[in-house]
Amino acid sequence: MATTLAFDVYGTLINTHGVLSLLENMIGDKAQNFSNTWREKQLEYSFRRGLMQNYVPFSVCTKQALDYACLAHKTPLSDDQKQQLLEQYKILPAFDDVKKGLEQLKAQNYRLFAFSNGAADAVNTLLETAGISDYFEGVVSADDMKTFKPNPGVYSHFLREASSTGANTWLISSNPFDITGAISHGMRGAWIKRSEDSIFDPWEIQPTTTATDLVDLKAKLVS
């Protein structure tokens, strides 16, 4: 059986800070810190919603996190500006290494799937806009389960949808919580460390392997 690779989307394939240029036009030098807060709260809200079993789509977490960032940075954006940012979030760019990395992995006969907290239609739009949708056999969304990663049920859902087993599946993610969630569920995990400053949680669970980007990943999986 060919090895299955489950690629996280936001932050791994797709650059969530792709809104930065638009933010800079709106709020100047506050943009980077604002963008960081927006992303951090987006994830926090998904965690909290999952634990509370009070589900809303990931897009709602994204919108509410934007509202929070406005409050936290004392930057009152207009409704029109917020809508522009949310529209931009639907067409974020892929990281520069992604297309080449996916092409190389596909050539090695790995089975490639996109695996996201985002709803399937939103993920498909992102992948198509970034020009990488053709590399994937399919998209598997946590939205089907009405919860979020790292709920173990989401990883079970992926394995069912991909007709794979944990031992034969790698979760590829730049998000440490996603790697620990997948490994806890019997999968292997490749952490994409996109920044030298990134820290993996000092838990008893560590990545099966670590790569700097998707091109580097090919060598780490083969070795």
Short mmCIF file of C-alpha atoms in Angstrom, two decimals:
data_model
loop_
_atom_site.label_atom_id
_atom_site.label_comp_id
_atom_site.label_asym_id
_atom_site.label_seq_id
_atom_site.Cartn_x
_atom_site.Cartn_y
_atom_site.Cartn_z
CA MET A 1 0.00 0.00 0.00
CA ALA A 2 1.33 3.44 -0.94
CA THR A 3 2.12 5.72 2.00
CA THR A 4 -0.50 8.42 2.64
CA LEU A 5 0.52 12.01 3.40
CA ALA A 6 -2.07 14.20 5.13
CA PHE A 7 -1.15 17.87 4.66
CA ASP A 8 -2.41 20.47 7.06
CA VAL A 9 -3.41 23.52 5.02
CA TYR A 10 -3.38 26.78 7.01
CA GLY A 11 0.19 27.62 8.01
CA THR A 12 1.69 24.54 6.34
CA LEU A 13 0.75 24.80 2.66
CA ILE A 14 -0.92 28.21 2.75
CA ASN A 15 0.69 31.31 4.26
CA THR A 16 -1.81 32.74 6.74
CA HIS A 17 0.19 35.96 6.84
CA GLY A 18 -0.60 36.51 3.17
CA VAL A 19 -2.95 39.27 4.34
CA LEU A 20 0.02 41.31 5.54
CA SER A 21 0.27 43.67 2.57
CA LEU A 22 -3.41 44.54 2.84
CA LEU A 23 -3.08 44.99 6.59
CA GLU A 24 -0.05 47.26 6.13
CA ASN A 25 -2.11 49.48 3.83
CA MET A 26 -4.76 49.71 6.54
CA ILE A 27 -2.78 49.99 9.78
CA GLY A 28 0.86 50.53 8.88
CA ASP A 29 3.55 49.18 11.20
CA LYS A 30 1.02 47.49 13.48
CA ALA A 31 0.32 44.93 10.77
CA GLN A 32 2.73 42.13 11.77
CA ASN A 33 1.73 42.01 15.44
CA PHE A 34 -1.92 42.34 14.46
CA SER A 35 -1.59 39.42 12.04
CA ASN A 36 0.13 37.29 14.71
CA THR A 37 -2.67 37.96 17.20
CA TRP A 38 -5.31 37.17 14.60
CA ARG A 39 -3.75 33.79 13.82
CA GLU A 40 -3.14 32.88 17.48
CA LYS A 41 -6.73 33.69 18.46
CA GLN A 42 -8.12 31.84 15.44
CA LEU A 43 -6.47 28.66 16.71
CA GLU A 44 -7.36 29.31 20.34
CA TYR A 45 -11.01 29.81 19.45
CA SER A 46 -11.08 26.51 17.55
CA PHE A 47 -9.56 24.71 20.55
CA ARG A 48 -12.06 26.24 22.93
CA ARG A 49 -15.02 25.52 20.65
CA GLY A 50 -13.89 21.92 20.33
CA LEU A 51 -13.58 21.44 24.08
CA MET A 52 -16.92 23.13 24.73
CA GLN A 53 -18.60 21.08 21.99
CA ASN A 54 -20.06 24.38 20.83
CA TYR A 55 -19.16 24.13 17.15
CA VAL A 56 -19.06 26.91 14.59
CA PRO A 57 -17.27 26.71 11.20
CA PHE A 58 -13.60 27.64 11.12
CA SER A 59 -14.52 30.75 9.14
CA VAL A 60 -16.47 32.02 12.17
CA CYS A 61 -13.44 31.46 14.41
CA THR A 62 -11.44 33.47 11.87
CA LYS A 63 -13.94 36.35 11.90
CA GLN A 64 -14.21 36.47 15.68
CA ALA A 65 -10.43 36.33 16.02
CA LEU A 66 -10.20 39.34 13.69
CA ASP A 67 -12.63 41.22 15.94
CA TYR A 68 -10.46 40.32 18.93
CA ALA A 69 -7.28 41.54 17.21
CA CYS A 70 -8.96 44.89 16.56
CA LEU A 71 -9.77 45.22 20.26
CA ALA A 72 -6.39 43.97 21.48
CA HIS A 73 -4.44 46.37 19.27
CA LYS A 74 -6.87 49.25 19.71
CA THR A 75 -7.30 49.34 15.96
CA PRO A 76 -10.97 49.84 15.08
CA LEU A 77 -11.27 48.67 11.48
CA SER A 78 -14.45 49.45 9.57
CA ASP A 79 -16.86 46.70 8.56
CA ASP A 80 -15.71 47.17 4.98
CA GLN A 81 -12.05 46.77 5.94
CA LYS A 82 -12.82 43.63 7.93
CA GLN A 83 -14.71 42.19 4.99
CA GLN A 84 -11.78 42.93 2.68
CA LEU A 85 -9.46 41.03 5.02
CA LEU A 86 -11.82 38.07 5.31
CA GLU A 87 -12.18 37.94 1.52
CA GLN A 88 -8.39 38.02 1.19
CA TYR A 89 -8.21 35.12 3.66
CA LYS A 90 -10.12 32.99 1.15
CA ILE A 91 -7.37 33.36 -1.48
CA LEU A 92 -4.16 33.26 0.56
CA PRO A 93 -0.97 32.26 -1.28
CA ALA A 94 0.98 29.03 -0.90
CA PHE A 95 4.50 29.18 0.54
CA ASP A 96 7.20 29.35 -2.14
CA ASP A 97 8.41 25.78 -1.60
CA VAL A 98 4.99 24.12 -1.72
CA LYS A 99 4.45 23.51 -5.42
CA LYS A 100 7.91 22.06 -5.98
CA GLY A 101 7.68 19.96 -2.82
CA LEU A 102 4.28 18.52 -3.71
CA GLU A 103 5.45 17.77 -7.24
CA GLN A 104 8.45 15.83 -5.95
CA LEU A 105 6.39 13.90 -3.40
CA LYS A 106 3.73 13.06 -5.99
CA ALA A 107 6.48 11.72 -8.25
CA GLN A 108 7.52 9.37 -5.44
CA ASN A 109 4.01 7.82 -5.56
CA TYR A 110 2.88 9.04 -2.17
CA ARG A 111 -0.88 9.51 -1.81
CA LEU A 112 -1.45 13.21 -1.07
CA PHE A 113 -4.49 14.61 0.77
CA ALA A 114 -5.29 18.06 2.14
CA PHE A 115 -6.49 17.79 5.75
CA SER A 116 -7.87 20.89 7.43
CA ASN A 117 -10.03 22.48 10.08
CA GLY A 118 -11.43 24.61 7.29
CA ALA A 119 -14.60 23.63 5.46
CA ALA A 120 -14.00 21.63 2.29
CA ASP A 121 -15.29 24.33 -0.06
CA ALA A 122 -13.01 26.95 1.54
CA VAL A 123 -10.01 24.61 1.33
CA ASN A 124 -10.73 23.74 -2.30
CA THR A 125 -10.85 27.45 -3.15
CA LEU A 126 -7.50 28.03 -1.42
CA LEU A 127 -5.83 25.12 -3.20
CA GLU A 128 -7.22 26.10 -6.59
CA THR A 129 -6.23 29.75 -6.17
CA ALA A 130 -2.72 28.71 -5.15
CA GLY A 131 -2.49 26.40 -8.18
CA ILE A 132 -1.86 23.23 -6.17
CA SER A 133 -5.23 21.44 -6.13
CA ASP A 134 -4.25 18.88 -8.79
CA TYR A 135 -1.61 17.32 -6.53
CA PHE A 136 -4.20 15.99 -4.07
CA GLU A 137 -6.41 12.91 -4.26
CA GLY A 138 -8.92 14.68 -2.05
CA VAL A 139 -9.71 17.11 0.75
CA VAL A 140 -10.68 15.88 4.22
CA SER A 141 -12.23 18.45 6.56
CA ALA A 142 -12.79 18.47 10.30
CA ASP A 143 -16.01 20.31 9.49
CA ASP A 144 -17.54 16.92 8.62
CA MET A 145 -17.20 15.98 12.31
CA LYS A 146 -18.34 19.37 13.64
CA THR A 147 -15.21 19.72 15.74
CA PHE A 148 -11.55 20.63 15.26
CA LYS A 149 -8.09 19.13 15.43
CA PRO A 150 -6.59 17.81 17.67
CA ASN A 151 -9.78 15.94 18.62
CA PRO A 152 -8.86 12.27 18.00
CA GLY A 153 -12.13 11.75 16.14
CA VAL A 154 -10.88 14.07 13.39
CA TYR A 155 -7.82 11.89 12.76
CA SER A 156 -10.01 8.77 12.72
CA HIS A 157 -12.20 10.53 10.17
CA PHE A 158 -9.19 11.22 7.98
CA LEU A 159 -8.04 7.59 8.05
CA ARG A 160 -11.51 6.40 7.09
CA GLU A 161 -11.86 8.90 4.26
CA ALA A 162 -8.38 8.15 2.91
CA SER A 163 -8.79 4.37 3.35
CA SER A 164 -5.49 4.28 5.19
CA THR A 165 -4.07 3.14 8.52
CA GLY A 166 -2.26 5.13 11.17
CA ALA A 167 0.97 3.21 10.66
CA ASN A 168 0.86 3.97 6.94
CA THR A 169 -0.01 7.65 7.25
CA TRP A 170 2.06 10.77 7.90
CA LEU A 171 0.54 14.02 9.15
CA ILE A 172 2.51 16.94 7.65
CA SER A 173 2.08 20.15 9.59
CA SER A 174 3.82 23.30 10.79
CA ASN A 175 1.52 23.32 13.83
CA PRO A 176 2.92 21.38 16.80
CA PHE A 177 -0.55 20.72 18.27
CA ASP A 178 -1.50 18.94 15.03
CA ILE A 179 1.61 16.75 15.07
CA THR A 180 1.08 15.69 18.70
CA GLY A 181 -2.60 15.03 17.99
CA ALA A 182 -1.81 12.78 15.03
CA ILE A 183 0.98 10.87 16.77
CA SER A 184 -1.27 10.36 19.79
CA HIS A 185 -3.70 8.70 17.39
CA GLY A 186 -1.12 6.28 16.00
CA MET A 187 -0.02 8.22 12.93
CA ARG A 188 3.46 9.46 12.14
CA GLY A 189 4.17 13.18 12.12
CA ALA A 190 6.51 15.40 10.12
CA TRP A 191 6.85 18.88 11.59
CA ILE A 192 7.55 21.63 9.07
CA LYS A 193 9.65 24.11 11.02
CA ARG A 194 9.18 27.18 8.87
CA SER A 195 11.01 29.53 11.23
CA GLU A 196 14.18 29.13 13.27
CA ASP A 197 12.28 30.69 16.14
CA SER A 198 9.53 28.06 16.09
CA ILE A 199 9.41 25.87 19.20
CA PHE A 200 7.95 22.40 19.43
CA ASP A 201 6.11 21.78 22.69
CA PRO A 202 8.43 20.06 25.19
CA TRP A 203 6.09 17.12 25.72
CA GLU A 204 6.82 13.41 25.78
CA ILE A 205 5.46 13.34 22.20
CA GLN A 206 7.90 14.62 19.59
CA PRO A 207 7.80 14.65 15.75
CA THR A 208 8.78 11.51 13.89
CA THR A 209 10.89 13.81 11.73
CA THR A 210 11.41 17.57 11.20
CA ALA A 211 11.91 19.42 7.92
CA THR A 212 12.44 23.07 7.07
CA ASP A 213 10.00 23.00 4.15
CA LEU A 214 8.29 20.62 1.72
CA VAL A 215 11.35 20.21 -0.50
CA ASP A 216 13.41 19.20 2.53
CA LEU A 217 10.57 16.87 3.57
CA LYS A 218 11.13 14.57 0.60
CA ALA A 219 14.60 13.61 1.83
CA LYS A 220 13.39 13.17 5.42
CA LEU A 221 10.65 10.76 4.40
CA VAL A 222 12.95 8.69 2.18
CA SER A 223 15.70 8.42 4.80
#
